[in-house]
């Protein structure tokens, strides 16, 4: 195997691990955390921020609404849209999910020093920028701070 092949294998393994331990693109916890951090937003904006299909977002939002964790209300700015916001129970669940995510993320990188983390982050930013130009439609997309 070439060094490039070995790098791809490592990224694939990391991707599988991230997928198995994270909330997923449109997972319930991810939606709760996003609403906690960003505040109420339209369902369309939520779908866009999560980069998922509207039908998928609608299904998950419906489940969260049925569980009493969020509500959809007519938008004050545009009566044709609805705003999605956390209920009190949703706020508590979002805070718990955010704390658990932070603890998980800290455990994931506990094997690295702060300097190694900065080096890894710089290299990953460089790779992401290159891959945006080479392989993704629509060009570069902001990733820092958008895990939610």
Coordinates of N, CA and C in Angstrom, one line a residue:
X1 N 0.8 -1.2 0.0 CA 0.0 0.0 0.0 C 0.9 1.3 0.0
X2 N 0.4 2.2 -0.7 CA 1.1 3.5 -0.7 C 0.8 4.3 0.5
X3 N 1.5 5.4 0.8 CA 1.2 6.2 1.9 C -0.2 6.9 1.7
X4 N -0.5 7.2 0.5 CA -1.9 7.8 0.2 C -3.0 6.7 0.5
X5 N -2.7 5.5 0.2 CA -3.7 4.4 0.5 C -3.9 4.3 2.0
X6 N -2.8 4.3 2.7 CA -2.8 4.2 4.2 C -3.5 5.4 4.8
X7 N -3.3 6.6 4.3 CA -4.0 7.7 4.8 C -5.6 7.6 4.6
X8 N -5.9 7.1 3.4 CA -7.4 6.9 3.1 C -7.9 5.9 4.1
X9 N -7.2 4.8 4.3 CA -7.7 3.8 5.3 C -7.9 4.4 6.7
X10 N -6.9 5.2 7.1 CA -7.1 5.9 8.4 C -8.3 6.8 8.5
X11 N -8.5 7.6 7.4 CA -9.6 8.5 7.4 C -10.9 7.7 7.4
X12 N -11.0 6.5 6.6 CA -12.1 5.7 6.6 C -12.4 5.2 8.0
X13 N -11.4 4.7 8.7 CA -11.6 4.1 10.0 C -12.1 5.2 11.0
X14 N -11.5 6.4 10.9 CA -11.9 7.5 11.7 C -13.4 7.9 11.4
X15 N -13.7 7.9 10.1 CA -15.1 8.2 9.7 C -16.1 7.2 10.3
X16 N -15.8 5.9 10.3 CA -16.6 4.9 10.9 C -16.8 5.2 12.4
X17 N -15.7 5.5 13.0 CA -15.8 5.7 14.5 C -16.6 6.9 14.8
X18 N -16.4 8.0 14.1 CA -17.2 9.2 14.3 C -18.7 9.0 14.0
X19 N -19.0 8.2 13.0 CA -20.4 7.9 12.7 C -21.0 7.1 13.8
X20 N -20.3 6.2 14.4 CA -20.8 5.3 15.4 C -21.0 6.0 16.8
X21 N -20.2 7.0 17.0 CA -20.3 7.7 18.3 C -21.0 9.1 18.3
X22 N -21.2 9.6 17.1 CA -21.8 10.9 17.0 C -23.3 10.9 16.9
X23 N -23.9 12.0 16.9 CA -25.4 12.2 16.8 C -25.9 12.0 15.4
X24 N -25.0 11.9 14.4 CA -25.5 11.8 13.0 C -25.9 13.2 12.5
X25 N -26.0 13.2 11.1 CA -26.3 14.5 10.5 C -27.6 15.1 11.0
X26 N -28.6 14.4 11.0 CA -29.9 14.9 11.4 C -30.5 14.2 12.7
X27 N -29.6 13.8 13.5 CA -30.0 13.1 14.7 C -30.7 14.1 15.7
X28 N -31.5 13.5 16.5 CA -32.3 14.3 17.5 C -31.4 15.1 18.4
X29 N -30.3 14.5 18.9 CA -29.4 15.3 19.8 C -28.8 16.4 19.1
X30 N -28.4 16.2 17.9 CA -27.7 17.3 17.1 C -28.7 18.4 16.9
X31 N -30.0 18.1 16.6 CA -30.9 19.2 16.4 C -31.1 20.0 17.7
X32 N -31.3 19.3 18.8 CA -31.4 19.9 20.1 C -30.3 20.8 20.4
X33 N -29.0 20.4 20.2 CA -27.8 21.2 20.5 C -27.8 22.4 19.5
X34 N -28.1 22.2 18.3 CA -28.1 23.3 17.4 C -29.1 24.4 17.8
X35 N -30.3 24.0 18.2 CA -31.3 25.0 18.7 C -30.9 25.6 20.0
X36 N -30.2 24.9 20.8 CA -29.6 25.4 22.1 C -28.6 26.5 21.8
X37 N -27.7 26.2 20.8 CA -26.6 27.2 20.5 C -27.1 28.4 19.7
X38 N -28.0 28.1 18.7 CA -28.4 29.2 17.8 C -29.7 29.8 18.1
X39 N -30.5 29.2 18.9 CA -31.8 29.7 19.2 C -32.8 29.3 18.2
X40 N -34.1 29.8 18.3 CA -35.1 29.4 17.4 C -34.8 29.7 16.0
X41 N -35.3 28.9 15.0 CA -35.0 29.2 13.6 C -36.1 28.5 12.8
X42 N -36.2 28.9 11.6 CA -37.2 28.2 10.7 C -36.8 26.8 10.4
X43 N -37.8 26.0 10.1 CA -37.5 24.6 9.7 C -36.6 24.6 8.5
X44 N -36.8 25.5 7.6 CA -35.9 25.5 6.4 C -34.5 25.9 6.8
X45 N -34.3 26.8 7.7 CA -32.9 27.2 8.1 C -32.3 26.0 8.9
X46 N -33.1 25.3 9.7 CA -32.6 24.1 10.4 C -32.1 23.1 9.4
X47 N -32.9 22.8 8.4 CA -32.6 21.8 7.4 C -31.3 22.2 6.7
X48 N -31.2 23.5 6.3 CA -30.0 23.9 5.7 C -28.8 23.8 6.5
X49 N -28.9 24.2 7.8 CA -27.7 24.1 8.7 C -27.3 22.7 8.9
X50 N -28.2 21.8 8.9 CA -27.9 20.4 9.2 C -27.4 19.7 7.9
X51 N -27.7 20.3 6.7 CA -27.3 19.7 5.4 C -28.0 18.4 5.2
X52 N -29.4 18.4 5.5 CA -30.2 17.2 5.3 C -31.4 17.5 4.5
X53 N -32.1 16.5 4.0 CA -33.2 16.7 3.1 C -34.4 17.2 4.0
X54 N -35.3 18.0 3.5 CA -36.4 18.5 4.2 C -37.3 17.4 4.8
X55 N -37.5 16.4 4.1 CA -38.3 15.3 4.6 C -37.7 14.6 5.8
X56 N -36.4 14.4 5.8 CA -35.7 13.9 6.9 C -35.8 14.8 8.1
X57 N -35.6 16.1 7.9 CA -35.7 17.0 9.0 C -37.1 17.0 9.6
X58 N -38.1 17.0 8.7 CA -39.5 17.0 9.2 C -39.8 15.8 10.0
X59 N -39.3 14.7 9.6 CA -39.6 13.4 10.4 C -39.0 13.5 11.8
X60 N -37.7 14.0 11.9 CA -37.0 14.0 13.2 C -37.7 15.1 14.1
X61 N -38.0 16.3 13.4 CA -38.7 17.4 14.2 C -40.0 16.9 14.7
X62 N -40.7 16.1 13.9 CA -42.0 15.6 14.4 C -41.8 14.7 15.6
X63 N -40.8 13.8 15.6 CA -40.6 13.0 16.7 C -40.2 13.8 18.0
X64 N -39.4 14.8 17.8 CA -39.0 15.6 18.9 C -40.2 16.4 19.5
X65 N -41.0 16.9 18.6 CA -42.2 17.6 19.0 C -43.2 16.6 19.7
X66 N -43.3 15.4 19.2 CA -44.2 14.4 19.9 C -43.7 14.1 21.3
X67 N -42.3 14.2 21.4 CA -41.7 13.9 22.7 C -41.8 15.1 23.7
X68 N -42.3 16.2 23.2 CA -42.4 17.4 24.0 C -41.1 18.2 24.2
X69 N -40.1 17.9 23.3 CA -38.8 18.6 23.4 C -38.7 19.8 22.5
X70 N -39.5 20.0 21.5 CA -39.6 21.2 20.8 C -41.0 21.5 20.3
X71 N -41.1 22.8 19.9 CA -42.4 23.2 19.3 C -42.2 23.9 18.0
X72 N -43.2 23.9 17.2 CA -43.2 24.6 15.9 C -44.3 25.7 16.1
X73 N -44.0 26.9 15.9 CA -45.0 28.0 16.0 C -44.9 28.9 14.8
X74 N -46.0 29.6 14.4 CA -45.9 30.5 13.2 C -44.8 31.5 13.5
X75 N -44.1 31.8 12.4 CA -43.0 32.8 12.5 C -43.7 34.2 12.7
X76 N -43.1 35.0 13.6 CA -43.6 36.4 13.7 C -43.2 37.2 12.5
X77 N -42.1 36.9 11.9 CA -41.6 37.7 10.7 C -42.3 37.3 9.4
X78 N -42.7 36.1 9.3 CA -43.3 35.6 8.0 C -44.3 34.5 8.3
X79 N -45.5 34.8 8.3 CA -46.6 33.9 8.6 C -46.7 32.7 7.8
X80 N -45.9 32.6 6.7 CA -45.9 31.5 5.8 C -45.0 30.4 6.3
X81 N -44.1 30.7 7.3 CA -43.1 29.8 7.8 C -43.4 29.5 9.3
X82 N -42.7 28.5 9.8 CA -42.8 28.2 11.2 C -41.4 28.2 11.8
X83 N -41.4 28.6 13.0 CA -40.2 28.6 13.8 C -40.1 27.4 14.7
X84 N -39.0 26.8 14.8 CA -38.8 25.7 15.6 C -38.0 26.1 16.9
X85 N -38.5 25.8 18.0 CA -37.8 26.2 19.3 C -37.9 25.1 20.3
X86 N -37.0 25.2 21.3 CA -37.0 24.2 22.4 C -38.0 24.5 23.4
X87 N -38.6 23.4 24.0 CA -39.5 23.6 25.1 C -38.5 23.5 26.4
X88 N -39.1 23.7 27.5 CA -38.3 23.6 28.8 C -37.6 22.2 28.9
X89 N -38.4 21.1 28.5 CA -37.9 19.8 28.6 C -36.8 19.7 27.5
X90 N -37.0 20.3 26.3 CA -36.0 20.2 25.3 C -34.7 21.0 25.6
X91 N -34.9 22.1 26.4 CA -33.7 22.8 26.8 C -32.9 22.0 27.7
X92 N -33.5 21.3 28.7 CA -32.8 20.4 29.6 C -32.1 19.2 28.8
X93 N -32.8 18.6 27.9 CA -32.2 17.5 27.1 C -31.1 18.0 26.2
X94 N -31.2 19.2 25.7 CA -30.1 19.8 24.8 C -28.9 20.1 25.7
X95 N -29.1 20.6 26.9 CA -27.9 20.9 27.7 C -27.2 19.6 28.1
X96 N -28.0 18.6 28.4 CA -27.4 17.3 28.8 C -26.7 16.7 27.6
X97 N -27.2 16.8 26.4 CA -26.6 16.3 25.2 C -25.3 17.0 24.9
X98 N -25.3 18.3 25.0 CA -24.1 19.1 24.8 C -23.0 18.8 25.7
X99 N -23.4 18.6 27.0 CA -22.3 18.2 28.0 C -21.8 16.8 27.6
X100 N -22.6 15.9 27.3 CA -22.1 14.6 26.9 C -21.3 14.6 25.7
X101 N -21.6 15.5 24.7 CA -20.8 15.6 23.5 C -19.4 16.2 23.9
X102 N -19.4 17.2 24.7 CA -18.1 17.8 25.1 C -17.2 16.7 25.8
X103 N -17.8 15.9 26.7 CA -17.0 14.9 27.4 C -16.5 13.9 26.4
X104 N -17.4 13.5 25.5 CA -17.0 12.5 24.5 C -15.8 13.0 23.6
X105 N -16.0 14.3 23.2 CA -14.9 14.9 22.3 C -13.6 15.0 23.1
X106 N -13.7 15.3 24.3 CA -12.4 15.4 25.1 C -11.8 14.0 25.2
X107 N -12.6 13.0 25.4 CA -12.0 11.6 25.5 C -11.4 11.2 24.1
X108 N -12.0 11.6 23.1 CA -11.6 11.2 21.7 C -10.2 11.7 21.4
X109 N -9.8 12.9 22.0 CA -8.5 13.5 21.7 C -7.6 13.5 22.9
X110 N -7.9 12.8 23.9 CA -7.1 12.8 25.1 C -5.7 12.2 24.9
X111 N -5.5 11.5 23.8 CA -4.2 10.9 23.5 C -3.2 12.0 22.9
X112 N -3.7 13.2 22.6 CA -2.9 14.2 22.0 C -2.6 15.4 23.0
X113 N -1.5 16.0 22.9 CA -1.2 17.2 23.6 C -1.9 18.4 22.9
X114 N -2.0 19.5 23.5 CA -2.6 20.7 22.9 C -1.9 21.1 21.6
X115 N -0.6 21.0 21.6 CA 0.2 21.3 20.4 C -0.1 20.3 19.3
X116 N -0.2 19.0 19.6 CA -0.5 18.0 18.6 C -1.9 18.3 18.0
X117 N -2.9 18.7 18.9 CA -4.2 19.0 18.5 C -4.2 20.1 17.5
X118 N -3.4 21.2 17.8 CA -3.3 22.3 16.9 C -2.7 21.9 15.5
X119 N -1.7 21.1 15.6 CA -1.1 20.6 14.3 C -2.1 19.8 13.5
X120 N -2.8 18.9 14.2 CA -3.8 18.0 13.5 C -4.9 18.9 12.9
X121 N -5.3 19.9 13.6 CA -6.4 20.8 13.1 C -5.9 21.6 11.9
X122 N -4.7 22.1 11.9 CA -4.1 22.8 10.8 C -4.0 21.9 9.6
X123 N -3.6 20.7 9.8 CA -3.5 19.7 8.6 C -4.9 19.4 8.1
X124 N -5.8 19.1 9.0 CA -7.2 18.8 8.5 C -7.8 20.0 7.8
X125 N -7.6 21.2 8.2 CA -8.1 22.3 7.5 C -7.6 22.4 6.1
X126 N -6.3 22.2 6.0 CA -5.6 22.2 4.7 C -6.2 21.1 3.8
X127 N -6.4 19.9 4.3 CA -7.0 18.8 3.5 C -8.4 19.2 3.1
X128 N -9.2 19.7 4.1 CA -10.6 20.0 3.7 C -10.7 21.1 2.7
X129 N -9.8 22.1 2.7 CA -9.8 23.1 1.7 C -9.5 22.6 0.3
X130 N -8.5 21.7 0.3 CA -8.1 21.1 -1.0 C -9.2 20.2 -1.5
X131 N -9.8 19.4 -0.6 CA -10.9 18.5 -1.1 C -12.1 19.3 -1.5
X132 N -12.4 20.4 -0.9 CA -13.5 21.2 -1.3 C -13.3 21.6 -2.8
X133 N -12.1 22.0 -3.1 CA -11.8 22.5 -4.5 C -11.8 21.3 -5.5
X134 N -11.2 20.2 -5.0 CA -11.1 19.0 -5.9 C -12.3 18.1 -6.1
X135 N -13.1 18.0 -5.0 CA -14.1 16.9 -5.1 C -15.5 17.3 -4.7
X136 N -15.7 18.4 -4.1 CA -17.1 18.7 -3.7 C -17.7 19.8 -4.6
X137 N -19.0 19.6 -4.8 CA -19.7 20.6 -5.6 C -20.0 21.8 -4.7
X138 N -20.0 23.0 -5.2 CA -20.3 24.1 -4.5 C -19.1 24.8 -3.8
X139 N -17.9 24.2 -3.9 CA -16.8 24.8 -3.3 C -16.7 24.7 -1.8
X140 N -15.9 25.5 -1.2 CA -15.5 25.5 0.2 C -16.7 25.7 1.0
X141 N -16.8 25.1 2.2 CA -17.9 25.3 3.2 C -17.2 25.4 4.5
X142 N -17.8 26.3 5.3 CA -17.3 26.5 6.7 C -17.5 25.3 7.5
X143 N -16.5 24.8 8.3 CA -16.7 23.6 9.1 C -16.5 24.0 10.6
X144 N -15.6 24.9 10.9 CA -15.3 25.1 12.3 C -16.5 25.6 13.0
X145 N -16.8 25.0 14.2 CA -17.9 25.4 15.0 C -19.2 25.0 14.4
X146 N -19.3 24.1 13.4 CA -20.5 23.7 12.9 C -20.8 22.2 13.1
X147 N -20.4 21.7 14.2 CA -20.6 20.3 14.4 C -22.1 20.1 14.7
X148 N -22.7 21.0 15.3 CA -24.1 20.9 15.8 C -25.0 20.6 14.7

